[in-house]
Amino acid sequence: MMVILTYIHKQYSKWCVRLFYLLGISTLLYFSFAGFFSRSVLSYVEPQYHYYFPRMIHRLYTGPLYWIIIGYFFTPKILKDAQKLKEEQELTI
């Protein structure tokens, strides 16, 4: 949504920045839920099935890794371009 508004429609919106922060908060919530989920699964799984546990933990914690990497590299540029767009819109008003 942030890319579409900033680059395609050339509009600045505070919702873009809020969406970025919401994504960060949801990622933190996901990791806290993943920690709770892994502890609860370990307590309920029978010992003969513990060899599946490392694979489950790996998939659970690397699930949002793709989005975190994209956000780390591209979000600062998008935010900087959105700030420039905001300044341009304020100057035209």
PDB file of C-alpha atoms in Angstrom:
ATOM      1  CA  MET A   1       0.000   0.000   0.000  1.00  0.00           C
ATOM      2  CA  MET A   2       2.853   2.319   0.864  1.00  0.00           C
ATOM      3  CA  VAL A   3       4.611   1.727  -2.461  1.00  0.00           C
ATOM      4  CA  ILE A   4       1.411   2.184  -4.452  1.00  0.00           C
ATOM      5  CA  LEU A   5       0.555   5.500  -2.789  1.00  0.00           C
ATOM      6  CA  THR A   6       4.094   6.877  -2.849  1.00  0.00           C
ATOM      7  CA  TYR A   7       5.328   5.865  -6.280  1.00  0.00           C
ATOM      8  CA  ILE A   8       2.261   5.254  -8.450  1.00  0.00           C
ATOM      9  CA  HIS A   9      -0.295   7.789  -7.185  1.00  0.00           C
ATOM     10  CA  LYS A  10       2.305  10.300  -5.918  1.00  0.00           C
ATOM     11  CA  GLN A  11       0.339  10.929  -2.750  1.00  0.00           C
ATOM     12  CA  TYR A  12       1.549  11.210   0.800  1.00  0.00           C
ATOM     13  CA  SER A  13      -0.555   9.761   3.547  1.00  0.00           C
ATOM     14  CA  LYS A  14       0.065   9.298   7.254  1.00  0.00           C
ATOM     15  CA  TRP A  15      -1.557   5.892   6.920  1.00  0.00           C
ATOM     16  CA  CYS A  16       1.487   4.670   5.021  1.00  0.00           C
ATOM     17  CA  VAL A  17       3.728   5.378   7.976  1.00  0.00           C
ATOM     18  CA  ARG A  18       1.169   3.964  10.384  1.00  0.00           C
ATOM     19  CA  LEU A  19       0.972   0.824   8.266  1.00  0.00           C
ATOM     20  CA  PHE A  20       4.734   0.426   8.585  1.00  0.00           C
ATOM     21  CA  TYR A  21       4.541   0.651  12.384  1.00  0.00           C
ATOM     22  CA  LEU A  22       1.579  -1.718  12.458  1.00  0.00           C
ATOM     23  CA  LEU A  23       3.608  -4.249  10.485  1.00  0.00           C
ATOM     24  CA  GLY A  24       6.448  -3.964  13.002  1.00  0.00           C
ATOM     25  CA  ILE A  25       4.118  -4.430  15.958  1.00  0.00           C
ATOM     26  CA  SER A  26       2.424  -7.415  14.328  1.00  0.00           C
ATOM     27  CA  THR A  27       5.836  -9.009  13.734  1.00  0.00           C
ATOM     28  CA  LEU A  28       6.726  -8.602  17.406  1.00  0.00           C
ATOM     29  CA  LEU A  29       3.377 -10.114  18.380  1.00  0.00           C
ATOM     30  CA  TYR A  30       3.987 -13.004  15.987  1.00  0.00           C
ATOM     31  CA  PHE A  31       7.337 -13.799  17.588  1.00  0.00           C
ATOM     32  CA  SER A  32       5.903 -13.624  21.098  1.00  0.00           C
ATOM     33  CA  PHE A  33       3.091 -15.953  20.032  1.00  0.00           C
ATOM     34  CA  ALA A  34       5.654 -18.267  18.408  1.00  0.00           C
ATOM     35  CA  GLY A  35       7.568 -18.500  21.689  1.00  0.00           C
ATOM     36  CA  PHE A  36       4.402 -19.300  23.626  1.00  0.00           C
ATOM     37  CA  PHE A  37       3.299 -21.801  20.983  1.00  0.00           C
ATOM     38  CA  SER A  38       6.641 -23.630  20.920  1.00  0.00           C
ATOM     39  CA  ARG A  39       6.694 -23.968  24.723  1.00  0.00           C
ATOM     40  CA  SER A  40       3.135 -25.264  24.823  1.00  0.00           C
ATOM     41  CA  VAL A  41       3.741 -27.760  22.007  1.00  0.00           C
ATOM     42  CA  LEU A  42       6.892 -29.072  23.706  1.00  0.00           C
ATOM     43  CA  SER A  43       4.970 -29.700  26.908  1.00  0.00           C
ATOM     44  CA  TYR A  44       2.222 -31.661  25.098  1.00  0.00           C
ATOM     45  CA  VAL A  45       4.272 -33.688  22.596  1.00  0.00           C
ATOM     46  CA  GLU A  46       5.199 -37.218  23.541  1.00  0.00           C
ATOM     47  CA  PRO A  47       8.936 -37.931  23.815  1.00  0.00           C
ATOM     48  CA  GLN A  48       9.052 -40.214  20.750  1.00  0.00           C
ATOM     49  CA  TYR A  49       7.996 -37.265  18.543  1.00  0.00           C
ATOM     50  CA  HIS A  50      10.566 -34.760  19.814  1.00  0.00           C
ATOM     51  CA  TYR A  51      12.701 -35.202  16.688  1.00  0.00           C
ATOM     52  CA  TYR A  52      10.063 -33.195  14.738  1.00  0.00           C
ATOM     53  CA  PHE A  53      10.304 -30.307  17.176  1.00  0.00           C
ATOM     54  CA  PRO A  54      13.450 -28.567  15.771  1.00  0.00           C
ATOM     55  CA  ARG A  55      11.967 -28.511  12.267  1.00  0.00           C
ATOM     56  CA  MET A  56       8.729 -27.000  13.563  1.00  0.00           C
ATOM     57  CA  ILE A  57      10.601 -24.330  15.512  1.00  0.00           C
ATOM     58  CA  HIS A  58      12.749 -23.485  12.496  1.00  0.00           C
ATOM     59  CA  ARG A  59       9.721 -23.042  10.227  1.00  0.00           C
ATOM     60  CA  LEU A  60       7.858 -21.105  12.909  1.00  0.00           C
ATOM     61  CA  TYR A  61      10.606 -18.545  13.466  1.00  0.00           C
ATOM     62  CA  THR A  62      11.724 -18.158   9.844  1.00  0.00           C
ATOM     63  CA  GLY A  63       8.187 -17.621   8.512  1.00  0.00           C
ATOM     64  CA  PRO A  64       8.203 -13.803   8.549  1.00  0.00           C
ATOM     65  CA  LEU A  65      11.937 -13.590   7.775  1.00  0.00           C
ATOM     66  CA  TYR A  66      11.292 -12.739   4.115  1.00  0.00           C
ATOM     67  CA  TRP A  67       9.155  -9.730   5.034  1.00  0.00           C
ATOM     68  CA  ILE A  68      11.628  -8.586   7.672  1.00  0.00           C
ATOM     69  CA  ILE A  69      14.469  -8.589   5.135  1.00  0.00           C
ATOM     70  CA  ILE A  70      12.397  -6.673   2.583  1.00  0.00           C
ATOM     71  CA  GLY A  71      11.366  -4.188   5.234  1.00  0.00           C
ATOM     72  CA  TYR A  72      14.937  -3.719   6.425  1.00  0.00           C
ATOM     73  CA  PHE A  73      16.285  -2.873   2.986  1.00  0.00           C
ATOM     74  CA  PHE A  74      13.419  -1.015   1.303  1.00  0.00           C
ATOM     75  CA  THR A  75      11.423   0.739   4.013  1.00  0.00           C
ATOM     76  CA  PRO A  76      13.955   3.512   4.766  1.00  0.00           C
ATOM     77  CA  LYS A  77      14.017   4.493   1.080  1.00  0.00           C
ATOM     78  CA  ILE A  78      10.243   4.436   0.843  1.00  0.00           C
ATOM     79  CA  LEU A  79       9.917   6.552   4.000  1.00  0.00           C
ATOM     80  CA  LYS A  80      12.488   9.055   2.696  1.00  0.00           C
ATOM     81  CA  ASP A  81      10.677   9.322  -0.655  1.00  0.00           C
ATOM     82  CA  ALA A  82       7.355   9.732   1.168  1.00  0.00           C
ATOM     83  CA  GLN A  83       8.879  12.546   3.238  1.00  0.00           C
ATOM     84  CA  LYS A  84      10.082  14.296   0.063  1.00  0.00           C
ATOM     85  CA  LEU A  85       6.620  13.880  -1.431  1.00  0.00           C
ATOM     86  CA  LYS A  86       5.065  15.375   1.707  1.00  0.00           C
ATOM     87  CA  GLU A  87       7.366  18.396   1.511  1.00  0.00           C
ATOM     88  CA  GLU A  88       6.503  18.877  -2.177  1.00  0.00           C
ATOM     89  CA  GLN A  89       2.798  18.705  -1.440  1.00  0.00           C
ATOM     90  CA  GLU A  90       3.135  21.238   1.377  1.00  0.00           C
ATOM     91  CA  LEU A  91       5.006  23.614  -0.919  1.00  0.00           C
ATOM     92  CA  THR A  92       2.321  23.405  -3.614  1.00  0.00           C
ATOM     93  CA  ILE A  93      -0.440  24.247  -1.128  1.00  0.00           C
TER      94      ILE A  93
END
